PDB file of C-alpha atoms and ligand atoms in Angstrom:
ATOM      1  CA  MET A  24       0.996  20.983  -4.578  1.00 43.00           C
ATOM      2  CA  PRO A  25       4.718  20.240  -4.388  1.00 43.00           C
ATOM      3  CA  ARG A  26       6.481  21.116  -7.623  1.00 48.00           C
ATOM      4  CA  THR A  27       8.909  18.215  -7.765  1.00 59.00           C
ATOM      5  CA  PRO A  28       7.302  14.764  -7.611  1.00 67.00           C
ATOM      6  CA  VAL A  29       9.070  12.392  -5.253  1.00 76.00           C
ATOM      7  CA  ASP A  30      10.444   9.175  -6.812  1.00 90.00           C
ATOM      8  CA  ILE A  31       8.970   6.824  -4.247  1.00 93.00           C
ATOM      9  CA  GLY A  32      10.384   3.694  -5.923  1.00 94.00           C
ATOM     10  CA  ALA A  33      13.887   5.126  -5.514  1.00 93.00           C
ATOM     11  CA  THR A  34      13.070   6.083  -1.925  1.00 94.00           C
ATOM     12  CA  PHE A  35      12.127   2.503  -1.055  1.00 96.00           C
ATOM     13  CA  ASP A  36      15.058   1.096  -3.042  1.00 95.00           C
ATOM     14  CA  SER A  37      17.396   3.147  -0.880  1.00 92.00           C
ATOM     15  CA  ILE A  38      16.005   1.738   2.386  1.00 93.00           C
ATOM     16  CA  ALA A  39      14.889  -1.711   1.168  1.00 95.00           C
ATOM     17  CA  GLU A  40      17.051  -3.937   3.367  1.00 92.00           C
ATOM     18  CA  ALA A  41      16.521  -1.933   6.556  1.00 91.00           C
ATOM     19  CA  PHE A  42      12.810  -1.593   5.811  1.00 93.00           C
ATOM     20  CA  ASP A  43      12.538  -5.337   5.285  1.00 95.00           C
ATOM     21  CA  ALA A  44      14.185  -5.955   8.650  1.00 92.00           C
ATOM     22  CA  THR A  45      11.388  -4.087  10.432  1.00 92.00           C
ATOM     23  CA  ARG A  46       8.507  -5.517   8.373  1.00 93.00           C
ATOM     24  CA  ALA A  47       8.982  -9.248   8.778  1.00 92.00           C
ATOM     25  CA  ARG A  48       5.634  -9.923  10.421  1.00 96.00           C
ATOM     26  CA  PRO A  49       2.367  -9.589   8.510  1.00 98.00           C
ATOM     27  CA  TRP A  50      -0.241  -7.249   9.934  1.00 98.00           C
ATOM     28  CA  SER A  51      -3.058  -9.093  11.690  1.00 98.00           C
ATOM     29  CA  PHE A  52      -5.877  -7.231   9.929  1.00 98.00           C
ATOM     30  CA  VAL A  53      -4.462  -8.583   6.673  1.00 98.00           C
ATOM     31  CA  THR A  54      -4.033 -12.160   7.884  1.00 98.00           C
ATOM     32  CA  ASP A  55      -7.560 -12.097   9.342  1.00 98.00           C
ATOM     33  CA  TRP A  56      -8.910 -10.943   5.976  1.00 98.00           C
ATOM     34  CA  LEU A  57      -6.913 -13.520   4.014  1.00 97.00           C
ATOM     35  CA  GLU A  58      -8.113 -16.283   6.326  1.00 96.00           C
ATOM     36  CA  GLY A  59     -11.737 -15.259   5.793  1.00 96.00           C
ATOM     37  CA  LEU A  60     -11.595 -15.169   1.998  1.00 96.00           C
ATOM     38  CA  GLY A  61     -13.437 -17.958   0.238  1.00 87.00           C
ATOM     39  CA  PRO A  62     -12.189 -19.621  -2.954  1.00 92.00           C
ATOM     40  CA  LEU A  63     -11.123 -16.878  -5.357  1.00 94.00           C
ATOM     41  CA  GLU A  64     -11.991 -16.458  -9.025  1.00 86.00           C
ATOM     42  CA  GLY A  65      -8.464 -15.217  -9.716  1.00 95.00           C
ATOM     43  CA  PRO A  66      -5.178 -14.318  -8.003  1.00 97.00           C
ATOM     44  CA  MET A  67      -4.821 -12.143  -4.937  1.00 97.00           C
ATOM     45  CA  VAL A  68      -3.057  -9.029  -6.236  1.00 98.00           C
ATOM     46  CA  ASP A  69      -0.901  -7.238  -3.660  1.00 98.00           C
ATOM     47  CA  VAL A  70      -0.446  -3.650  -4.864  1.00 98.00           C
ATOM     48  CA  GLY A  71       2.694  -2.138  -3.334  1.00 98.00           C
ATOM     49  CA  CYS A  72       3.658  -5.569  -2.016  1.00 98.00           C
ATOM     50  CA  GLY A  73       6.941  -4.389  -0.484  1.00 98.00           C
ATOM     51  CA  ASN A  74       8.960  -7.289   0.907  1.00 98.00           C
ATOM     52  CA  GLY A  75       6.205  -9.823   0.197  1.00 98.00           C
ATOM     53  CA  ARG A  76       5.246 -10.485   3.825  1.00 98.00           C
ATOM     54  CA  HIS A  77       1.526 -10.640   2.944  1.00 98.00           C
ATOM     55  CA  LEU A  78       2.084 -12.560  -0.302  1.00 97.00           C
ATOM     56  CA  ALA A  79       3.825 -15.192   1.813  1.00 96.00           C
ATOM     57  CA  VAL A  80       0.721 -15.568   3.997  1.00 96.00           C
ATOM     58  CA  ALA A  81      -1.490 -15.846   0.911  1.00 96.00           C
ATOM     59  CA  GLY A  82       0.811 -18.547  -0.471  1.00 94.00           C
ATOM     60  CA  GLN A  83       0.671 -20.487   2.792  1.00 93.00           C
ATOM     61  CA  ARG A  84      -3.108 -20.470   2.474  1.00 93.00           C
ATOM     62  CA  GLY A  85      -2.983 -21.882  -1.027  1.00 92.00           C
ATOM     63  CA  MET A  86      -3.784 -18.660  -2.856  1.00 94.00           C
ATOM     64  CA  ARG A  87      -2.040 -17.605  -6.004  1.00 94.00           C
ATOM     65  CA  GLY A  88      -0.541 -14.194  -5.351  1.00 96.00           C
ATOM     66  CA  ILE A  89       0.746 -11.491  -7.661  1.00 97.00           C
ATOM     67  CA  GLY A  90       2.872  -8.721  -6.166  1.00 98.00           C
ATOM     68  CA  ILE A  91       3.290  -5.330  -7.810  1.00 98.00           C
ATOM     69  CA  ASP A  92       5.768  -2.712  -6.630  1.00 98.00           C
ATOM     70  CA  LEU A  93       7.831   0.236  -7.866  1.00 97.00           C
ATOM     71  CA  SER A  94      10.859  -0.757  -5.784  1.00 97.00           C
ATOM     72  CA  VAL A  95      12.967  -3.334  -7.601  1.00 97.00           C
ATOM     73  CA  ARG A  96      14.977  -4.012  -4.461  1.00 97.00           C
ATOM     74  CA  LEU A  97      11.906  -4.761  -2.376  1.00 98.00           C
ATOM     75  CA  LEU A  98      10.599  -6.975  -5.193  1.00 97.00           C
ATOM     76  CA  ALA A  99      13.870  -8.926  -5.094  1.00 96.00           C
ATOM     77  CA  ILE A 100      13.464  -9.375  -1.338  1.00 97.00           C
ATOM     78  CA  ALA A 101       9.859 -10.463  -1.870  1.00 97.00           C
ATOM     79  CA  ARG A 102      10.994 -13.097  -4.386  1.00 95.00           C
ATOM     80  CA  GLN A 103      13.417 -14.488  -1.825  1.00 95.00           C
ATOM     81  CA  ARG A 104      10.724 -14.556   0.847  1.00 96.00           C
ATOM     82  CA  VAL A 105       7.896 -16.051  -1.197  1.00 95.00           C
ATOM     83  CA  GLY A 106       9.923 -18.223  -3.595  1.00 85.00           C
ATOM     84  CA  PRO A 107      11.319 -17.946  -7.104  1.00 74.00           C
ATOM     85  CA  ASP A 108       8.181 -19.226  -8.833  1.00 73.00           C
ATOM     86  CA  THR A 109       5.941 -16.518  -7.492  1.00 81.00           C
ATOM     87  CA  ASP A 110       4.622 -13.811  -9.731  1.00 94.00           C
ATOM     88  CA  GLN A 111       6.052 -10.455  -8.780  1.00 94.00           C
ATOM     89  CA  ARG A 112       5.950  -7.607 -11.236  1.00 96.00           C
ATOM     90  CA  SER A 113       7.603  -4.251 -11.402  1.00 96.00           C
ATOM     91  CA  GLY A 114       4.731  -1.840 -11.867  1.00 97.00           C
ATOM     92  CA  ASP A 115       2.803   1.188 -10.745  1.00 97.00           C
ATOM     93  CA  ALA A 116      -0.408   1.190  -8.730  1.00 98.00           C
ATOM     94  CA  ARG A 117      -1.696   3.864 -11.130  1.00 98.00           C
ATOM     95  CA  ASP A 118      -1.365   1.558 -14.139  1.00 98.00           C
ATOM     96  CA  LEU A 119      -1.483  -2.024 -12.937  1.00 98.00           C
ATOM     97  CA  PRO A 120       0.041  -4.706 -15.169  1.00 98.00           C
ATOM     98  CA  ILE A 121      -3.044  -6.871 -14.587  1.00 98.00           C
ATOM     99  CA  ALA A 122      -5.917  -7.637 -16.956  1.00 98.00           C
ATOM    100  CA  THR A 123      -9.386  -6.207 -16.356  1.00 98.00           C
ATOM    101  CA  ASP A 124     -11.586  -8.327 -14.015  1.00 98.00           C
ATOM    102  CA  ALA A 125      -8.676 -10.766 -13.486  1.00 98.00           C
ATOM    103  CA  ALA A 126      -8.102 -10.435  -9.722  1.00 98.00           C
ATOM    104  CA  GLY A 127     -10.057 -12.452  -7.192  1.00 97.00           C
ATOM    105  CA  ALA A 128      -9.003 -10.039  -4.452  1.00 98.00           C
ATOM    106  CA  VAL A 129      -6.745  -7.002  -4.083  1.00 98.00           C
ATOM    107  CA  LEU A 130      -4.634  -5.834  -1.177  1.00 98.00           C
ATOM    108  CA  ALA A 131      -3.346  -2.248  -1.129  1.00 98.00           C
ATOM    109  CA  VAL A 132      -1.753  -1.772   2.277  1.00 98.00           C
ATOM    110  CA  ALA A 133       0.080   1.478   2.989  1.00 98.00           C
ATOM    111  CA  VAL A 134       0.577   2.370  -0.652  1.00 98.00           C
ATOM    112  CA  ILE A 135      -1.848   5.000  -1.950  1.00 98.00           C
ATOM    113  CA  HIS A 136      -0.681   7.482   0.705  1.00 98.00           C
ATOM    114  CA  HIS A 137       2.697   7.484  -1.091  1.00 97.00           C
ATOM    115  CA  ILE A 138       1.138   8.885  -4.292  1.00 97.00           C
ATOM    116  CA  GLN A 139       1.675  12.613  -4.426  1.00 95.00           C
ATOM    117  CA  GLU A 140      -0.962  13.755  -6.921  1.00 95.00           C
ATOM    118  CA  ALA A 141      -4.685  13.609  -6.085  1.00 97.00           C
ATOM    119  CA  GLY A 142      -5.358  12.343  -9.620  1.00 97.00           C
ATOM    120  CA  GLY A 143      -2.788   9.584  -9.128  1.00 97.00           C
ATOM    121  CA  ARG A 144      -4.456   8.390  -5.933  1.00 98.00           C
ATOM    122  CA  LYS A 145      -7.797   8.301  -7.757  1.00 98.00           C
ATOM    123  CA  ASP A 146      -6.188   6.445 -10.665  1.00 98.00           C
ATOM    124  CA  ALA A 147      -4.773   3.850  -8.259  1.00 98.00           C
ATOM    125  CA  VAL A 148      -8.250   3.212  -6.823  1.00 98.00           C
ATOM    126  CA  SER A 149      -9.734   3.085 -10.348  1.00 98.00           C
ATOM    127  CA  GLU A 150      -7.146   0.434 -11.152  1.00 98.00           C
ATOM    128  CA  ILE A 151      -8.191  -1.648  -8.134  1.00 98.00           C
ATOM    129  CA  ARG A 152     -11.777  -1.411  -9.364  1.00 98.00           C
ATOM    130  CA  ARG A 153     -10.771  -2.293 -12.954  1.00 98.00           C
ATOM    131  CA  VAL A 154      -8.766  -5.414 -12.100  1.00 98.00           C
ATOM    132  CA  LEU A 155     -11.170  -6.795  -9.467  1.00 98.00           C
ATOM    133  CA  ALA A 156     -13.506  -9.475 -10.757  1.00 97.00           C
ATOM    134  CA  PRO A 157     -17.199  -8.649 -10.170  1.00 96.00           C
ATOM    135  CA  GLY A 158     -17.974  -9.359  -6.520  1.00 95.00           C
ATOM    136  CA  GLY A 159     -14.293  -9.417  -5.607  1.00 97.00           C
ATOM    137  CA  GLU A 160     -13.090  -7.672  -2.498  1.00 97.00           C
ATOM    138  CA  ALA A 161     -10.170  -5.497  -1.565  1.00 98.00           C
ATOM    139  CA  ILE A 162      -8.490  -4.087   1.506  1.00 98.00           C
ATOM    140  CA  VAL A 163      -7.138  -0.558   1.233  1.00 98.00           C
ATOM    141  CA  SER A 164      -5.254   1.034   4.130  1.00 98.00           C
ATOM    142  CA  VAL A 165      -3.449   4.305   4.794  1.00 98.00           C
ATOM    143  CA  TRP A 166      -1.296   5.522   7.667  1.00 98.00           C
ATOM    144  CA  ALA A 167      -3.398   7.599  10.104  1.00 98.00           C
ATOM    145  CA  LEU A 168      -1.370  10.785   9.750  1.00 98.00           C
ATOM    146  CA  ASP A 169      -4.493  12.839  10.473  1.00 98.00           C
ATOM    147  CA  ASP A 170      -3.868  11.856  14.113  1.00 98.00           C
ATOM    148  CA  PRO A 171      -1.426  14.263  15.833  1.00 97.00           C
ATOM    149  CA  ASP A 172      -0.096  11.466  18.053  1.00 98.00           C
ATOM    150  CA  VAL A 173       0.767   9.387  14.999  1.00 98.00           C
ATOM    151  CA  VAL A 174       2.420  12.428  13.388  1.00 98.00           C
ATOM    152  CA  ALA A 175       4.495  12.994  16.518  1.00 98.00           C
ATOM    153  CA  ARG A 176       5.546   9.342  16.785  1.00 97.00           C
ATOM    154  CA  ALA A 177       6.470   9.234  13.088  1.00 97.00           C
ATOM    155  CA  ARG A 178       8.262  12.603  13.348  1.00 96.00           C
ATOM    156  CA  ALA A 179       6.364  13.619  10.222  1.00 97.00           C
ATOM    157  CA  ARG A 180       6.683  17.209   9.023  1.00 97.00           C
ATOM    158  CA  PRO A 181       4.919  19.183   6.287  1.00 97.00           C
ATOM    159  CA  MET A 182       6.699  19.126   2.945  1.00 96.00           C
ATOM    160  CA  GLU A 183       7.979  22.430   1.684  1.00 95.00           C
ATOM    161  CA  GLY A 184       5.784  23.624  -1.185  1.00 94.00           C
ATOM    162  CA  GLY A 185       2.972  21.247  -0.206  1.00 95.00           C
ATOM    163  CA  ASP A 186      -0.553  22.067   0.918  1.00 96.00           C
ATOM    164  CA  GLY A 187      -0.103  20.952   4.541  1.00 96.00           C
ATOM    165  CA  ALA A 188      -1.250  17.382   3.886  1.00 98.00           C
ATOM    166  CA  ASP A 189       1.924  16.547   1.953  1.00 97.00           C
ATOM    167  CA  MET A 190       4.300  15.183   4.583  1.00 97.00           C
ATOM    168  CA  LEU A 191       7.816  13.890   4.822  1.00 96.00           C
ATOM    169  CA  VAL A 192       8.495  11.097   7.274  1.00 97.00           C
ATOM    170  CA  PRO A 193      12.127  10.298   8.047  1.00 95.00           C
ATOM    171  CA  TRP A 194      13.432   6.773   7.882  1.00 94.00           C
ATOM    172  CA  ARG A 195      16.483   6.313  10.072  1.00 86.00           C
ATOM    173  CA  ALA A 196      18.342   3.161   9.147  1.00 76.00           C
ATOM    174  CA  PRO A 197      20.765   2.029  11.861  1.00 75.00           C
ATOM    175  CA  GLY A 198      24.182   3.332  10.835  1.00 78.00           C
ATOM    176  CA  GLY A 199      22.820   4.711   7.561  1.00 78.00           C
ATOM    177  CA  PRO A 200      21.597   8.037   6.273  1.00 83.00           C
ATOM    178  CA  THR A 201      18.168   9.414   7.088  1.00 91.00           C
ATOM    179  CA  VAL A 202      15.822   9.106   4.120  1.00 93.00           C
ATOM    180  CA  ASP A 203      12.564  11.057   3.835  1.00 95.00           C
ATOM    181  CA  ARG A 204       9.486   9.209   2.617  1.00 96.00           C
ATOM    182  CA  TYR A 205       6.637  11.144   1.006  1.00 96.00           C
ATOM    183  CA  LEU A 206       3.274  10.535   2.739  1.00 97.00           C
ATOM    184  CA  ARG A 207      -0.121  12.096   2.067  1.00 98.00           C
ATOM    185  CA  VAL A 208      -2.460  12.696   4.995  1.00 98.00           C
ATOM    186  CA  ILE A 209      -5.702  10.869   4.177  1.00 98.00           C
ATOM    187  CA  SER A 210      -8.587  10.816   6.662  1.00 98.00           C
ATOM    188  CA  PRO A 211     -11.048   7.901   6.825  1.00 98.00           C
ATOM    189  CA  GLY A 212     -13.700  10.139   5.220  1.00 98.00           C
ATOM    190  CA  GLU A 213     -11.415  11.099   2.349  1.00 98.00           C
ATOM    191  CA  LEU A 214     -10.418   7.485   1.838  1.00 98.00           C
ATOM    192  CA  ALA A 215     -14.077   6.434   1.692  1.00 98.00           C
ATOM    193  CA  ASP A 216     -14.846   9.250  -0.779  1.00 98.00           C
ATOM    194  CA  ILE A 217     -12.071   8.193  -3.153  1.00 98.00           C
ATOM    195  CA  LEU A 218     -13.182   4.552  -2.987  1.00 98.00           C
ATOM    196  CA  VAL A 219     -16.885   5.252  -3.516  1.00 98.00           C
ATOM    197  CA  ASN A 220     -16.258   7.823  -6.264  1.00 98.00           C
ATOM    198  CA  ARG A 221     -14.232   5.253  -8.211  1.00 98.00           C
ATOM    199  CA  GLY A 222     -17.090   2.742  -8.125  1.00 97.00           C
ATOM    200  CA  LEU A 223     -16.212   0.576  -5.120  1.00 98.00           C
ATOM    201  CA  GLU A 224     -18.636  -0.264  -2.313  1.00 98.00           C
ATOM    202  CA  VAL A 225     -17.285   0.248   1.208  1.00 98.00           C
ATOM    203  CA  ALA A 226     -18.438  -2.732   3.275  1.00 98.00           C
ATOM    204  CA  ARG A 227     -16.576  -1.797   6.467  1.00 98.00           C
ATOM    205  CA  SER A 228     -14.018   0.708   7.650  1.00 98.00           C
ATOM    206  CA  TRP A 229     -12.046   0.709  10.878  1.00 98.00           C
ATOM    207  CA  ASP A 230      -8.758   1.654  12.486  1.00 98.00           C
ATOM    208  CA  ALA A 231      -6.080  -0.984  13.024  1.00 98.00           C
ATOM    209  CA  GLY A 232      -3.252   0.429  15.096  1.00 96.00           C
ATOM    210  CA  ALA A 233      -2.116   3.595  13.323  1.00 98.00           C
ATOM    211  CA  ASN A 234      -3.866   2.687  10.061  1.00 98.00           C
ATOM    212  CA  HIS A 235      -7.214   3.563   8.535  1.00 98.00           C
ATOM    213  CA  VAL A 236      -8.531   0.446   6.832  1.00 98.00           C
ATOM    214  CA  ALA A 237     -11.410  -0.053   4.399  1.00 98.00           C
ATOM    215  CA  LEU A 238     -12.872  -3.309   3.124  1.00 98.00           C
ATOM    216  CA  VAL A 239     -14.465  -2.756  -0.287  1.00 98.00           C
ATOM    217  CA  HIS A 240     -16.367  -4.789  -2.865  1.00 97.00           C
ATOM    218  CA  ALA A 241     -16.490  -4.477  -6.607  1.00 97.00           C
ATOM    219  CA  PRO A 242     -20.153  -4.463  -7.661  1.00 95.00           C
TER     220      PRO A 242
HETATM  221  C1  SAM B 423       4.924   1.252   3.378  1.00 80.36           C
HETATM  222  S1  SAM B 423       5.383   0.114   2.140  1.00 80.36           S
HETATM  223  C2  SAM B 423       4.146  -1.132   2.366  1.00 80.36           C
HETATM  224  C3  SAM B 423       4.541  -2.446   1.754  1.00 80.36           C
HETATM  225  C4  SAM B 423       3.547  -3.584   1.922  1.00 80.36           C
HETATM  226  N1  SAM B 423       2.235  -3.250   1.420  1.00 80.36           N
HETATM  227  C5  SAM B 423       3.466  -4.027   3.355  1.00 80.36           C
HETATM  228  O1  SAM B 423       2.400  -3.912   3.954  1.00 80.36           O
HETATM  229  O2  SAM B 423       4.478  -4.477   3.894  1.00 80.36           O
HETATM  230  C6  SAM B 423       4.849   0.921   0.643  1.00 80.36           C
HETATM  231  C7  SAM B 423       5.192   0.139  -0.605  1.00 80.36           C
HETATM  232  O3  SAM B 423       4.466   0.704  -1.701  1.00 80.36           O
HETATM  233  C8  SAM B 423       5.339   0.807  -2.808  1.00 80.36           C
HETATM  234  N2  SAM B 423       4.786   1.869  -3.671  1.00 80.36           N
HETATM  235  C9  SAM B 423       4.658   3.181  -3.384  1.00 80.36           C
HETATM  236  N3  SAM B 423       4.046   3.824  -4.392  1.00 80.36           N
HETATM  237  C10 SAM B 423       3.762   2.880  -5.334  1.00 80.36           C
HETATM  238  C11 SAM B 423       3.122   2.913  -6.602  1.00 80.36           C
HETATM  239  N4  SAM B 423       2.640   4.053  -7.137  1.00 80.36           N
HETATM  240  N5  SAM B 423       3.005   1.762  -7.281  1.00 80.36           N
HETATM  241  C12 SAM B 423       3.493   0.579  -6.781  1.00 80.36           C
HETATM  242  N6  SAM B 423       4.107   0.503  -5.586  1.00 80.36           N
HETATM  243  C13 SAM B 423       4.243   1.626  -4.863  1.00 80.36           C
HETATM  244  C14 SAM B 423       6.687   1.109  -2.207  1.00 80.36           C
HETATM  245  O4  SAM B 423       7.755   0.834  -3.096  1.00 80.36           O
HETATM  246  C15 SAM B 423       6.661   0.200  -0.982  1.00 80.36           C
HETATM  247  O5  SAM B 423       7.103  -1.090  -1.278  1.00 80.36           O
END
């Protein structure tokens, strides 16, 4: 276990504008899911919403969205993208600023792999379970860094002091400094274990590009 926790909010603050420039388009597995959702009992909560690209799609489909993120700069970009009246909250996936059973659906794309402590990743999944209304569904995805080809393409390297699954992935902004992002290697089996052990039912799991994706239901 690395001794010094990485401040991932500060990491994303430092690359927010350049990151936004490369993440304009929503991922199709998310848009497909959003399109298939029926009327929701509550808002669609986007945990680690980043620049709001998926909140924007939800809004276009008439859903009320709430975005949560640690990066204040990405939240500001999300507000610009989705509109000033949208509900975007500074907050942590491990302690969501959302009432119990209040969410009709939850999206957690490429976020729990940024949480360094195993207990924190479990807490984040427990929070998804807590805020989801009974019968609600969620999408949880992680970067497939258990695949050596993905590791090579990302130029990921093991973090000093980590256990081999703690990785640093460089972000090279054009003309700017290189910034390392903390990423945890999470296999599809480990992802399913965390989800099931925190009380969620895995309805389907698959790979979408370089991502492991799970569709889960709250019982
Ligand atoms: C790779 S980006 C993905 C953003 C967005 N989900 C998307 O698909 O475009 C990861 C996001 O998760 C946020 N994040 C990381 N750890 C978080 C945590 N513990 N709580 C809330 N947000 C977090 C980062 O600030 C960043 O915006």
